[in-house]
mmCIF file of C-alpha atoms in Angstrom:
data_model
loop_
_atom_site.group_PDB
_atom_site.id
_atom_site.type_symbol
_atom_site.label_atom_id
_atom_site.label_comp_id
_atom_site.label_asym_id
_atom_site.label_seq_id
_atom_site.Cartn_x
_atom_site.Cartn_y
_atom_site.Cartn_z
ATOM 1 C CA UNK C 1 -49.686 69.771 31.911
ATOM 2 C CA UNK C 2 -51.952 71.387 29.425
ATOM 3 C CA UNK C 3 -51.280 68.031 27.262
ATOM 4 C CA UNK C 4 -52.293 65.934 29.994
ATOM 5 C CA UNK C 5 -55.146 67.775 30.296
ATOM 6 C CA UNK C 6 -56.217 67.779 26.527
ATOM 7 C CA UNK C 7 -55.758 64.027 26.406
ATOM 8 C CA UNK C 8 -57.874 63.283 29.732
ATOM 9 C CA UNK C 9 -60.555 65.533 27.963
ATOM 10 C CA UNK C 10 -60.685 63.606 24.726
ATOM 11 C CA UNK C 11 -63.741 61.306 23.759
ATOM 12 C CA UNK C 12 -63.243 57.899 24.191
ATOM 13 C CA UNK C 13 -63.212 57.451 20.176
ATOM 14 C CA UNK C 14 -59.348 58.648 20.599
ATOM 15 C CA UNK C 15 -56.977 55.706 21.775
ATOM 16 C CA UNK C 16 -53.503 54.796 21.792
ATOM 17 C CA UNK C 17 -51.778 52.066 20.093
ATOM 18 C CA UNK C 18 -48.601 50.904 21.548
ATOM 19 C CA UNK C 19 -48.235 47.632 18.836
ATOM 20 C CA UNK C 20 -46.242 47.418 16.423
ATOM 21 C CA UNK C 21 -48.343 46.272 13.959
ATOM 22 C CA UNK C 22 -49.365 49.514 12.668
ATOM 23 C CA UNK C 23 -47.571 52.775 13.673
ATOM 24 C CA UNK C 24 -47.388 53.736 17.363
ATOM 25 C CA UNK C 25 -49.548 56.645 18.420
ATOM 26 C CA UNK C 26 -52.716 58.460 18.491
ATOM 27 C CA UNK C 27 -55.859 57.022 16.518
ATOM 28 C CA UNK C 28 -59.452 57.883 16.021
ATOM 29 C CA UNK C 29 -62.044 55.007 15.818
ATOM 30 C CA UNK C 30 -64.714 56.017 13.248
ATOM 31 C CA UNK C 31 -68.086 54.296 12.596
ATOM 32 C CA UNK C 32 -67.050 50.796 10.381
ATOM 33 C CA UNK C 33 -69.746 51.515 8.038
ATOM 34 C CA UNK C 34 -68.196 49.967 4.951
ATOM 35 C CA UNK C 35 -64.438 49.555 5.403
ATOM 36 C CA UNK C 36 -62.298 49.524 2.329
ATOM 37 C CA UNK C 37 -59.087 47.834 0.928
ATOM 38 C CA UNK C 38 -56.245 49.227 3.370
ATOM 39 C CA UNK C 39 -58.338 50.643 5.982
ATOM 40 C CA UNK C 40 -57.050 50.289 9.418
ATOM 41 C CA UNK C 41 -59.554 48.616 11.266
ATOM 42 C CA UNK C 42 -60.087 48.461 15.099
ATOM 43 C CA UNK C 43 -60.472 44.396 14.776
ATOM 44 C CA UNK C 44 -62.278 42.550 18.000
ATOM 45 C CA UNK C 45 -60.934 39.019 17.634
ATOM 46 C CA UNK C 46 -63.127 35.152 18.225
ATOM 47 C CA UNK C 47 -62.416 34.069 21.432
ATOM 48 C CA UNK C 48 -60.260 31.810 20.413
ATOM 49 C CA UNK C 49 -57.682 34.098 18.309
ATOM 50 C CA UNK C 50 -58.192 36.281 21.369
ATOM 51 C CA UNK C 51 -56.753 33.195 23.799
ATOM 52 C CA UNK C 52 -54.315 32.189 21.125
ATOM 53 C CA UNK C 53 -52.679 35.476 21.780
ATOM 54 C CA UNK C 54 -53.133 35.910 25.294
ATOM 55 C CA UNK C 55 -51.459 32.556 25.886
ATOM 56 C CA UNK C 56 -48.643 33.649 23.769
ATOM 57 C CA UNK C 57 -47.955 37.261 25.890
ATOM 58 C CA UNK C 58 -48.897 38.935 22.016
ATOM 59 C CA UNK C 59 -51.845 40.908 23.473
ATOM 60 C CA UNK C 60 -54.041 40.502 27.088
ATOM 61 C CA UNK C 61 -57.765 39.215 26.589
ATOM 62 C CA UNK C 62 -60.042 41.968 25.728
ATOM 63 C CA UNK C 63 -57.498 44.366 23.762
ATOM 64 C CA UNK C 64 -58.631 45.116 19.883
ATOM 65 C CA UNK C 65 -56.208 44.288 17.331
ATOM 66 C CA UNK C 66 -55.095 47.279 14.759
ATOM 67 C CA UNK C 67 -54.952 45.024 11.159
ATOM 68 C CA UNK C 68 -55.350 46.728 7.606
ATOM 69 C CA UNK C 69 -57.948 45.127 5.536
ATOM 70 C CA UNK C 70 -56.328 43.421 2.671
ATOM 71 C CA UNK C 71 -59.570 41.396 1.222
ATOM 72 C CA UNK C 72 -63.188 41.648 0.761
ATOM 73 C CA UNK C 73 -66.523 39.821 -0.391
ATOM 74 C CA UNK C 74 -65.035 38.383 -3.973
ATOM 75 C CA UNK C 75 -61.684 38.425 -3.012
ATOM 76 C CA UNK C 76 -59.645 35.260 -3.456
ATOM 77 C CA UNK C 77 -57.456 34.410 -1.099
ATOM 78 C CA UNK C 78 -54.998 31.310 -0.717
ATOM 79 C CA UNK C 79 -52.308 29.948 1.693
ATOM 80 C CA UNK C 80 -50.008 27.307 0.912
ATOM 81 C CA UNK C 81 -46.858 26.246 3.133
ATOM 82 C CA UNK C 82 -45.851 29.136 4.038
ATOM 83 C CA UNK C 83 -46.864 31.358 1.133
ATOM 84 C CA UNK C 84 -50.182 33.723 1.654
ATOM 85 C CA UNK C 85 -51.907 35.417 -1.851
ATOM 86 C CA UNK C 86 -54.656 38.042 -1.603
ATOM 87 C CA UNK C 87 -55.201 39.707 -4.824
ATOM 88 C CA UNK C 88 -52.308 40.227 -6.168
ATOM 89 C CA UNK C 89 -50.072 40.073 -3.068
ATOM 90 C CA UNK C 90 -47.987 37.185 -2.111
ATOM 91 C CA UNK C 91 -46.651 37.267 1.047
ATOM 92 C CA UNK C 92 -44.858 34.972 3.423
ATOM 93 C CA UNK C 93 -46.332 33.274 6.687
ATOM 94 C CA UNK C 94 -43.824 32.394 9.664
ATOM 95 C CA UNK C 95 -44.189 28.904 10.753
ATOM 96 C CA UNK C 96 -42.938 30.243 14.506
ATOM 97 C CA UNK C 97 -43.106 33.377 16.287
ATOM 98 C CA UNK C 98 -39.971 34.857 17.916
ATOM 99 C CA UNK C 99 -39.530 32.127 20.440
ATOM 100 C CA UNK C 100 -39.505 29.613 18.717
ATOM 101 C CA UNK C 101 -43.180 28.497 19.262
ATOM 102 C CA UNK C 102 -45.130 27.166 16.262
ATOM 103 C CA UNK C 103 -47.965 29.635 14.653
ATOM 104 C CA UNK C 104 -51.248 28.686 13.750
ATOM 105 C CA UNK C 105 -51.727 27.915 10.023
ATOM 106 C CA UNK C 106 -54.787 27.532 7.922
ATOM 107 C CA UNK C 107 -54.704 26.027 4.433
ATOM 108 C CA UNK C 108 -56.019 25.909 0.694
ATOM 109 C CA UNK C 109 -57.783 29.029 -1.598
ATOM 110 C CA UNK C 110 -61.484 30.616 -1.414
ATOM 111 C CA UNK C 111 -63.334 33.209 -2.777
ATOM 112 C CA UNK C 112 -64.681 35.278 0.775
ATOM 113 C CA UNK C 113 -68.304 35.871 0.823
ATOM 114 C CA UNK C 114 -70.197 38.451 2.128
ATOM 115 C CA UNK C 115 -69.958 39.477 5.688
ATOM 116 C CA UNK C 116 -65.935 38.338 5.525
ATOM 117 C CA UNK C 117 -63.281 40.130 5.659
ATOM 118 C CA UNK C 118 -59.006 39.612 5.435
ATOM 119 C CA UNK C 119 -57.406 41.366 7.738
ATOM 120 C CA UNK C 120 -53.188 41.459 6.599
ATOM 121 C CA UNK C 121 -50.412 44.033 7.755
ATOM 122 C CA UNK C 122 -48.214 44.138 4.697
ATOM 123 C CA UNK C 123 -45.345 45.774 6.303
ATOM 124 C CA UNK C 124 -44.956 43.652 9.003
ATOM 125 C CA UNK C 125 -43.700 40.527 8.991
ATOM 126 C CA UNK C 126 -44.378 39.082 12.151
ATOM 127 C CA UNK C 127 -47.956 40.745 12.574
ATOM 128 C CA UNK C 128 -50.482 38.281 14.181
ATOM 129 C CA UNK C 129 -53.255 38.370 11.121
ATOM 130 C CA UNK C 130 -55.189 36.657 8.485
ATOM 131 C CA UNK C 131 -51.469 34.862 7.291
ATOM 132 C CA UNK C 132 -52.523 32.829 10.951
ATOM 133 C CA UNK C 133 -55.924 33.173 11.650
ATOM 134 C CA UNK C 134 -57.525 33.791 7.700
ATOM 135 C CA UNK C 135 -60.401 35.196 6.926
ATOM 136 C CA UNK C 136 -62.630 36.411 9.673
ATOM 137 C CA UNK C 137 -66.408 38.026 10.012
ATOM 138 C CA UNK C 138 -66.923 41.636 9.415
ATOM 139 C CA UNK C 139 -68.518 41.790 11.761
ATOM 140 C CA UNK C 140 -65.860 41.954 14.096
ATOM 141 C CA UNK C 141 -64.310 44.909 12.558
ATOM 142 C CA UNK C 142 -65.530 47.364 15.400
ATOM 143 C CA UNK C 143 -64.287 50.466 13.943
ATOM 144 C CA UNK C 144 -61.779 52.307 11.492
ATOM 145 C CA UNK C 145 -58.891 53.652 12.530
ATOM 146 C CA UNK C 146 -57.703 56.965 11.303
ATOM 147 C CA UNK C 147 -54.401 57.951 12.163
ATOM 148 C CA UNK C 148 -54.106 61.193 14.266
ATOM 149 C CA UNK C 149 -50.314 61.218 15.042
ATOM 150 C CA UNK C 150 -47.553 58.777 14.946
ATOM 151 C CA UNK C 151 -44.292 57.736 14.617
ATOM 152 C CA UNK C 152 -43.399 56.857 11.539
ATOM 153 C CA UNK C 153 -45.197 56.216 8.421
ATOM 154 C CA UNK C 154 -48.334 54.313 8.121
ATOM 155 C CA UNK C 155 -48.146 52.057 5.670
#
């Protein structure tokens, strides 16, 4: 009961995160100021990425994505086939999700500007991110995350 309590009391900068893109549990959303390579960002996708995973059952409209940042202004980033580079990170891209149902792929190499960002979870392989949506405005990075308590590691 006291738990209960303690959570009901909590600011609303505390939320949960039941996806599996970055570890379940407790977060607290912190001013974005200036987000750095492998922050977890509280991400507020376009509309469209936003429908794109409604339609699919990923995530209901209006629910902020958890995504590590993986690229900044200078960064070069490139997706070919399959294969996604950022830095020096190559990682793979899924041409379908779990069901079978094509992804959403973007294509060639850039250099992002200012005011972009790449958002990327490394450790997950099936993680709806920059491998399918690319690079995205900073602007839409609402917060940072900071892990209070999970399960398992953050990676």
């Amino acid at each position: 009961m006291v738990i209960i309590s303690l959570i009901a009391a909590m600011p609303k900068k505390v939320f949960w995160n039941a996806s599996a893109s970055v570890p379940i549990g407790l977060y607290l959303a912190t001013s974005p100021a200036k987000p750095g390579i492998g922050d977890i960002v509280v991400f507020d996708p376009p509309a469209e990425v936003a429908r794109f995973a409604d339609s699919r059952g990923y995530l209901p409209l209006g629910t902020p994505m958890l995504k590590r940042v993986a690229g900044l202004a200078g960064d070069r980033i490139c997706r070919r086939e399959t294969e996604v580079r950022v830095a020096n990170v190559v990682l793979t891209a899924r041409d379908r999700d779990r069901k079978g149902r094509p992804l959403p792929v973007w294509e060639g190499c850039r250099t992002l500007g200012r005011g972009e960002v790449f958002l990327l979870n490394v450790g997950v392989p099936d993680s709806l991110d920059g491998r399918y949506f690319g690079p995205q405005p900073i602007e839409r990075v609402a917060a940072i995350a900071v892990p209070i308590w999970t399960f398992g590691s953050v990676r």
